[in-house]
Amino acid sequence: MGLIQEIDYGTKASNATKLVSLRIDGQTITVPEGTSVMRAATELGTQIPKLCASDMLDSFGSCRLCLVEIEGRAGTPASCTTPVAEGMVVHTQNAKLAKLRKGVMELYISDHPLDCLTCSANSNCELQDMAGAVGLREVRYGYDGANHLDAVKDVSNPYFQFDPSKCIVCSRCVRACEEVQGTFALTIDGSGFSSKVSPGISEAFFDSECVSCGACVQACPTATLMEKSVIEMGQPEHSAVTTCAYCGVGCTFKAEMRGEEVVRMVPYKDGKANHGHSCVKGRFAWGYATHRDRITTPMIRAKITDPWREVSWEEAIAYTASEFKRIQAKHGKDSIGGITSSRCTNEETYLVQKLVRAGFGNNNVDTCARVCHSPTGYGLSKTFGTSAGTQDFDSVDEADTILVIGANPTDGHPVFASRMKRRLREGAKLIVVDPRRTDLVHSPHVNADYHLALKPGTNVAIVNALSHVIISEGLADEAFIRDQCDWNEYAEWASFILQPHNSPEAVAKLSGVPADTIRGAARLYATARNGAIYYGLGVTEHSQGTSTVLAIANLAMLTGNIGRKGVGVNPLRGQNNVQGSCDMGSFPHEFPGYRHVSNDTARQIFEQDWGVSLSAEPGLRIPNMLDAAMDGSFLGLYIQGEDIAQSDPDTQHIVGGLSAMECVVVQDLFLNETANYAHVFLPGCSFLEKDGTFTNAERRIQRVRKVMSPKNGYGDWEITLLLAKAMGMDMHYNHPSEIMDEIARTTNSFQNVSYDLLERLGSVQWPCNELAPEGTPTMHIGAFVRGQGQFVIADYIPTDEKTGPRFPLLLTTGRILSQYNVGAQTRRTENAQWHEEDLLEIHPHDAEVRGVKDGDWVKLASRAGETSLRAKLTDRVAPGVVYTTFHHPITQANVITTDYSDWATNCPEYKVTAVQVALSNGPSEWQSSYMAHSAESRRIGAIAAE
Ligand code: SF4
Ligand code: SF4
Ligand code: SF4
Ligand code: FES
């Protein structure tokens, strides 16, 4: 297996439908109008020498290496900037062109170090290749004149270096930063010979606006911008395509390897979600997989106050099975359960829920998706008929007005954000509904037309007010509603929406958003040719999360923005496989494919396939498992790849529940916070060590491919199989592909999915069945999946979490680009350099009245608890609102979140907590005792004995 090579066609593909025929070096080719001569030649197999061109970028035409002759035209035009024309006759190679190209290369090389043999890019350098391609053997100008060979390296970025002595000023990096990433961090300073690339105003990369996406590194044709891992380890020698294990964008990468070591991750141009782009996490933050903190030997202990004892896999599995059986024998079959992971593969998640339903004999299975997007599943299923987003990411290219609600894509879904920003630079309009001024509201070349900086907790009121304006001003798409929705339901809903309490004026009072702003935003969305809605956890993690999802779905139906490209309702999913874990039947009331456990037909399908009888009673959700633990009726829990002690709300409730259990089994890479309360630790394996699939936010199923042997000895799916067998279950698979075959055979929306299909197509979006053999990029075309779209009345009911004299501020939470969720992975990489601690953002006015200065330790207290962290003064948040991230365990942000949750799904209300902020001396009592317990409970045998 060698390196996967992707052809660089030099310029982007044309989307034109009209075709044009031309002759290149005597061969005829037909391509879409607008294709460049360079691309047409490459498609014929003729690589015209090039340096400044790349098919990831717009044509630039600066290096003059790609010259060609065109019959009937004067001179030697650049093939990268010359579009094809009907009947054109092109010559790419003759003596005159060769001489011109050699002259160009000679100039470049005369100002370039000749250390090719020891250069880190040796054998993978376009400049070196081009020197060879044009036959350059000597340089007439010598190397003694003015040059840049002594320019100083910038090694400030933890992942790549910038060596300006090797720069040929082709500008590919600058264009990649602008066009692909949309950050505009790089410039070309000066002109002519003195021109040079510079981050910001001659800043170091680390101090500049650069967000370390690596697009410039990938674009650079020389060793000027180069991954430090390549400099240290040498050029990779084989690769495999796999999928990022961080967020729900689902970028695919070539994992480029030497032996079993990753040298670098290169975004895959054929990846349908990312088209060759990535963010800092996926491209660079993979070092956690080999971090020294990783636990690779199973461990057990009788009590959580005991030190851990390392044991063999046989002993760990046998102990777990005997404990689970003992608990069930004593307390009944419902006394144990499992939690699946949105970080693990579809196949692994499917197995855990199968183990619980068929092996444990109950439906006590739940997932961390409960704490993020469960309202999406419920709300979209009720209104549209499917628990998932309606579009593919490419759809944003055709959106004219983009409405972003409660999402911060530049931090949370960066690659999609780059895509969205490109569309905005092309002229699409933007409405942002968010209490905080996110980067999307104002960033280089992007300014939101409307920012509705609402008071946290008032989403439903705002979305209903948008609908109110649209109906009252006659902007509804009545034809669409009559054609595709139930008109009577619509009429009932419309009369509710038209009630005065939904008017912009009434809503302005409670949300803090001026009525004019609401009206303007409503008109902009309703009158767009294509209006697209993207939303995130700022919508779902509320006591009214489901109501907001329903209100959003109503808004889209009201304006006919469903069922074609450029429109839709698109939840931006948090974790890499949160869509997949929901699809795979992780909830206690649903089998894979969202079929209720009480549905006899669905149950029979699984009973027949699995050869057991199954319970028709929904099982316990995570909060109910913890409650049941406290009252002594739920005592055993198998947790795969999930850290509920850190990610779930009301930490003290979680800790109480876990501490009351008799056998908590944690399967993970690291001793996470939940493992502090575990009796068995089963070492998990990283995405680099296993085969499987992830499903991203677009319902896109993509392969995860094993590039190294599991450091712990087993893939996560194999560990579940060992446990199932020890519990007496007859479960056997030779490879995850066989698990996918079972999913396909039992779940209609996956009917056609197989590893062979994924090999052939690269990826596929479910539903993928006889009606859509190669998947479904856009849902609900012509008709809703449920038949008619259903308008559901979703009234605004204020959360019970209220501010008052004791807790006058509202806390809302979010994440930042460099860190990922609870930080277990990213904190174990160089990404920690960008975010060493969680900070509390507070408006200068609120800080001043409390005597708080930037960087001060503050106590953040709510009705649930208190924690301490440092303050950051900023007007990104409005007065009365504070904001923090939750990436560091020491912060314990969830100690202060309450146990209020969504009325329909129990999704916790992370986004609204009434708090008070006061100066403090350092970590709170709870933090100190928690950290002490944490250190104590991580003792491993030999260390503890000392
Ligand atoms: S790493 Fe990304 S953001 Fe930074 S300069 Fe390069 S392209 Fe721009
Ligand atoms: S750093 Fe690389 S991509 Fe940027 S101008 Fe120099 S050679 Fe070109
Ligand atoms: S955007 Fe998400 S999927 Fe893509 S590289 Fe970044 S973390 Fe990974
Ligand atoms: S590749 Fe065409 S001008 Fe540089």
PDB file of N, CA and C in Angstrom, residues 248-285:
ATOM      1  N   GLY A 248     -19.051  17.086  14.067  1.00  0.00           N
ATOM      2  CA  GLY A 248     -20.064  16.548  13.172  1.00  0.00           C
ATOM      3  C   GLY A 248     -19.950  16.995  11.723  1.00  0.00           C
ATOM      4  N   VAL A 249     -18.923  17.797  11.392  1.00  0.00           N
ATOM      5  CA  VAL A 249     -18.733  18.125   9.977  1.00  0.00           C
ATOM      6  C   VAL A 249     -18.308  16.859   9.230  1.00  0.00           C
ATOM      7  N   GLY A 250     -17.446  16.066   9.857  1.00  0.00           N
ATOM      8  CA  GLY A 250     -17.061  14.797   9.231  1.00  0.00           C
ATOM      9  C   GLY A 250     -16.075  14.954   8.096  1.00  0.00           C
ATOM     10  N   CYS A 251     -14.995  15.693   8.345  1.00  0.00           N
ATOM     11  CA  CYS A 251     -13.985  15.867   7.299  1.00  0.00           C
ATOM     12  C   CYS A 251     -13.257  14.540   7.083  1.00  0.00           C
ATOM     13  N   THR A 252     -12.966  14.247   5.810  1.00  0.00           N
ATOM     14  CA  THR A 252     -12.163  13.054   5.557  1.00  0.00           C
ATOM     15  C   THR A 252     -10.724  13.465   5.283  1.00  0.00           C
ATOM     16  N   PHE A 253      -9.830  12.586   5.661  1.00  0.00           N
ATOM     17  CA  PHE A 253      -8.392  12.848   5.581  1.00  0.00           C
ATOM     18  C   PHE A 253      -7.675  11.653   4.977  1.00  0.00           C
ATOM     19  N   LYS A 254      -6.518  11.944   4.382  1.00  0.00           N
ATOM     20  CA  LYS A 254      -5.574  10.866   4.108  1.00  0.00           C
ATOM     21  C   LYS A 254      -4.675  10.813   5.338  1.00  0.00           C
ATOM     22  N   ALA A 255      -4.709   9.713   6.046  1.00  0.00           N
ATOM     23  CA  ALA A 255      -3.768   9.545   7.163  1.00  0.00           C
ATOM     24  C   ALA A 255      -2.476   9.085   6.519  1.00  0.00           C
ATOM     25  N   GLU A 256      -1.481   9.965   6.473  1.00  0.00           N
ATOM     26  CA  GLU A 256      -0.213   9.627   5.800  1.00  0.00           C
ATOM     27  C   GLU A 256       0.760   9.108   6.851  1.00  0.00           C
ATOM     28  N   MET A 257       1.281   7.914   6.599  1.00  0.00           N
ATOM     29  CA  MET A 257       1.954   7.144   7.640  1.00  0.00           C
ATOM     30  C   MET A 257       3.392   6.786   7.272  1.00  0.00           C
ATOM     31  N   ARG A 258       4.167   6.515   8.282  1.00  0.00           N
ATOM     32  CA  ARG A 258       5.400   5.731   8.142  1.00  0.00           C
ATOM     33  C   ARG A 258       5.220   4.569   9.100  1.00  0.00           C
ATOM     34  N   GLY A 259       5.199   3.366   8.580  1.00  0.00           N
ATOM     35  CA  GLY A 259       4.893   2.214   9.430  1.00  0.00           C
ATOM     36  C   GLY A 259       3.566   2.447  10.124  1.00  0.00           C
ATOM     37  N   GLU A 260       3.565   2.368  11.454  1.00  0.00           N
ATOM     38  CA  GLU A 260       2.316   2.576  12.198  1.00  0.00           C
ATOM     39  C   GLU A 260       2.261   3.960  12.842  1.00  0.00           C
ATOM     40  N   GLU A 261       3.134   4.867  12.381  1.00  0.00           N
ATOM     41  CA  GLU A 261       3.114   6.217  12.944  1.00  0.00           C
ATOM     42  C   GLU A 261       2.503   7.201  11.963  1.00  0.00           C
ATOM     43  N   VAL A 262       1.603   8.037  12.484  1.00  0.00           N
ATOM     44  CA  VAL A 262       1.028   9.070  11.626  1.00  0.00           C
ATOM     45  C   VAL A 262       2.084  10.154  11.416  1.00  0.00           C
ATOM     46  N   VAL A 263       2.345  10.489  10.155  1.00  0.00           N
ATOM     47  CA  VAL A 263       3.261  11.598   9.853  1.00  0.00           C
ATOM     48  C   VAL A 263       2.448  12.884   9.710  1.00  0.00           C
ATOM     49  N   ARG A 264       1.339  12.792   9.004  1.00  0.00           N
ATOM     50  CA  ARG A 264       0.456  13.958   8.913  1.00  0.00           C
ATOM     51  C   ARG A 264      -0.925  13.513   8.431  1.00  0.00           C
ATOM     52  N   MET A 265      -1.890  14.362   8.689  1.00  0.00           N
ATOM     53  CA  MET A 265      -3.246  14.141   8.178  1.00  0.00           C
ATOM     54  C   MET A 265      -3.464  15.195   7.090  1.00  0.00           C
ATOM     55  N   VAL A 266      -3.803  14.725   5.904  1.00  0.00           N
ATOM     56  CA  VAL A 266      -4.009  15.649   4.785  1.00  0.00           C
ATOM     57  C   VAL A 266      -5.481  15.581   4.373  1.00  0.00           C
ATOM     58  N   PRO A 267      -6.204  16.691   4.480  1.00  0.00           N
ATOM     59  CA  PRO A 267      -7.623  16.674   4.089  1.00  0.00           C
ATOM     60  C   PRO A 267      -7.792  16.149   2.671  1.00  0.00           C
ATOM     61  N   TYR A 268      -8.808  15.305   2.514  1.00  0.00           N
ATOM     62  CA  TYR A 268      -9.004  14.586   1.253  1.00  0.00           C
ATOM     63  C   TYR A 268      -9.888  15.420   0.329  1.00  0.00           C
ATOM     64  N   LYS A 269      -9.364  15.693  -0.843  1.00  0.00           N
ATOM     65  CA  LYS A 269     -10.126  16.553  -1.762  1.00  0.00           C
ATOM     66  C   LYS A 269     -11.444  15.910  -2.192  1.00  0.00           C
ATOM     67  N   ASP A 270     -11.446  14.565  -2.234  1.00  0.00           N
ATOM     68  CA  ASP A 270     -12.656  13.861  -2.637  1.00  0.00           C
ATOM     69  C   ASP A 270     -13.662  13.751  -1.495  1.00  0.00           C
ATOM     70  N   GLY A 271     -13.282  14.221  -0.300  1.00  0.00           N
ATOM     71  CA  GLY A 271     -14.201  14.164   0.848  1.00  0.00           C
ATOM     72  C   GLY A 271     -15.396  15.062   0.573  1.00  0.00           C
ATOM     73  N   LYS A 272     -16.595  14.478   0.585  1.00  0.00           N
ATOM     74  CA  LYS A 272     -17.777  15.248   0.162  1.00  0.00           C
ATOM     75  C   LYS A 272     -18.205  16.278   1.212  1.00  0.00           C
ATOM     76  N   ALA A 273     -17.749  16.101   2.463  1.00  0.00           N
ATOM     77  CA  ALA A 273     -18.123  17.074   3.491  1.00  0.00           C
ATOM     78  C   ALA A 273     -17.139  18.223   3.550  1.00  0.00           C
ATOM     79  N   ASN A 274     -15.870  17.963   3.225  1.00  0.00           N
ATOM     80  CA  ASN A 274     -14.855  19.004   3.450  1.00  0.00           C
ATOM     81  C   ASN A 274     -14.131  19.435   2.185  1.00  0.00           C
ATOM     82  N   HIS A 275     -14.223  18.689   1.101  1.00  0.00           N
ATOM     83  CA  HIS A 275     -13.583  19.068  -0.165  1.00  0.00           C
ATOM     84  C   HIS A 275     -12.139  19.538   0.037  1.00  0.00           C
ATOM     85  N   GLY A 276     -11.377  18.789   0.818  1.00  0.00           N
ATOM     86  CA  GLY A 276      -9.939  19.075   0.929  1.00  0.00           C
ATOM     87  C   GLY A 276      -9.574  20.097   1.978  1.00  0.00           C
ATOM     88  N   HIS A 277     -10.528  20.530   2.808  1.00  0.00           N
ATOM     89  CA  HIS A 277     -10.181  21.503   3.848  1.00  0.00           C
ATOM     90  C   HIS A 277     -10.323  20.846   5.226  1.00  0.00           C
ATOM     91  N   SER A 278      -9.818  21.519   6.239  1.00  0.00           N
ATOM     92  CA  SER A 278      -9.920  20.978   7.598  1.00  0.00           C
ATOM     93  C   SER A 278      -9.748  22.112   8.587  1.00  0.00           C
ATOM     94  N   CYS A 279      -9.866  21.787   9.871  1.00  0.00           N
ATOM     95  CA  CYS A 279      -9.529  22.767  10.914  1.00  0.00           C
ATOM     96  C   CYS A 279      -8.349  22.226  11.705  1.00  0.00           C
ATOM     97  N   VAL A 280      -7.922  23.026  12.667  1.00  0.00           N
ATOM     98  CA  VAL A 280      -6.715  22.683  13.433  1.00  0.00           C
ATOM     99  C   VAL A 280      -6.865  21.351  14.170  1.00  0.00           C
ATOM    100  N   LYS A 281      -8.098  20.994  14.551  1.00  0.00           N
ATOM    101  CA  LYS A 281      -8.250  19.777  15.345  1.00  0.00           C
ATOM    102  C   LYS A 281      -7.993  18.537  14.476  1.00  0.00           C
ATOM    103  N   GLY A 282      -8.732  18.451  13.389  1.00  0.00           N
ATOM    104  CA  GLY A 282      -8.608  17.258  12.557  1.00  0.00           C
ATOM    105  C   GLY A 282      -7.241  17.134  11.916  1.00  0.00           C
ATOM    106  N   ARG A 283      -6.678  18.258  11.467  1.00  0.00           N
ATOM    107  CA  ARG A 283      -5.413  18.166  10.734  1.00  0.00           C
ATOM    108  C   ARG A 283      -4.222  17.927  11.666  1.00  0.00           C
ATOM    109  N   PHE A 284      -4.283  18.573  12.823  1.00  0.00           N
ATOM    110  CA  PHE A 284      -3.076  18.547  13.654  1.00  0.00           C
ATOM    111  C   PHE A 284      -3.230  17.870  15.018  1.00  0.00           C
ATOM    112  N   ALA A 285      -4.438  17.866  15.576  1.00  0.00           N
ATOM    113  CA  ALA A 285      -4.563  17.449  16.986  1.00  0.00           C
ATOM    114  C   ALA A 285      -4.880  15.959  17.114  1.00  0.00           C
TER     115      ALA A 285
END
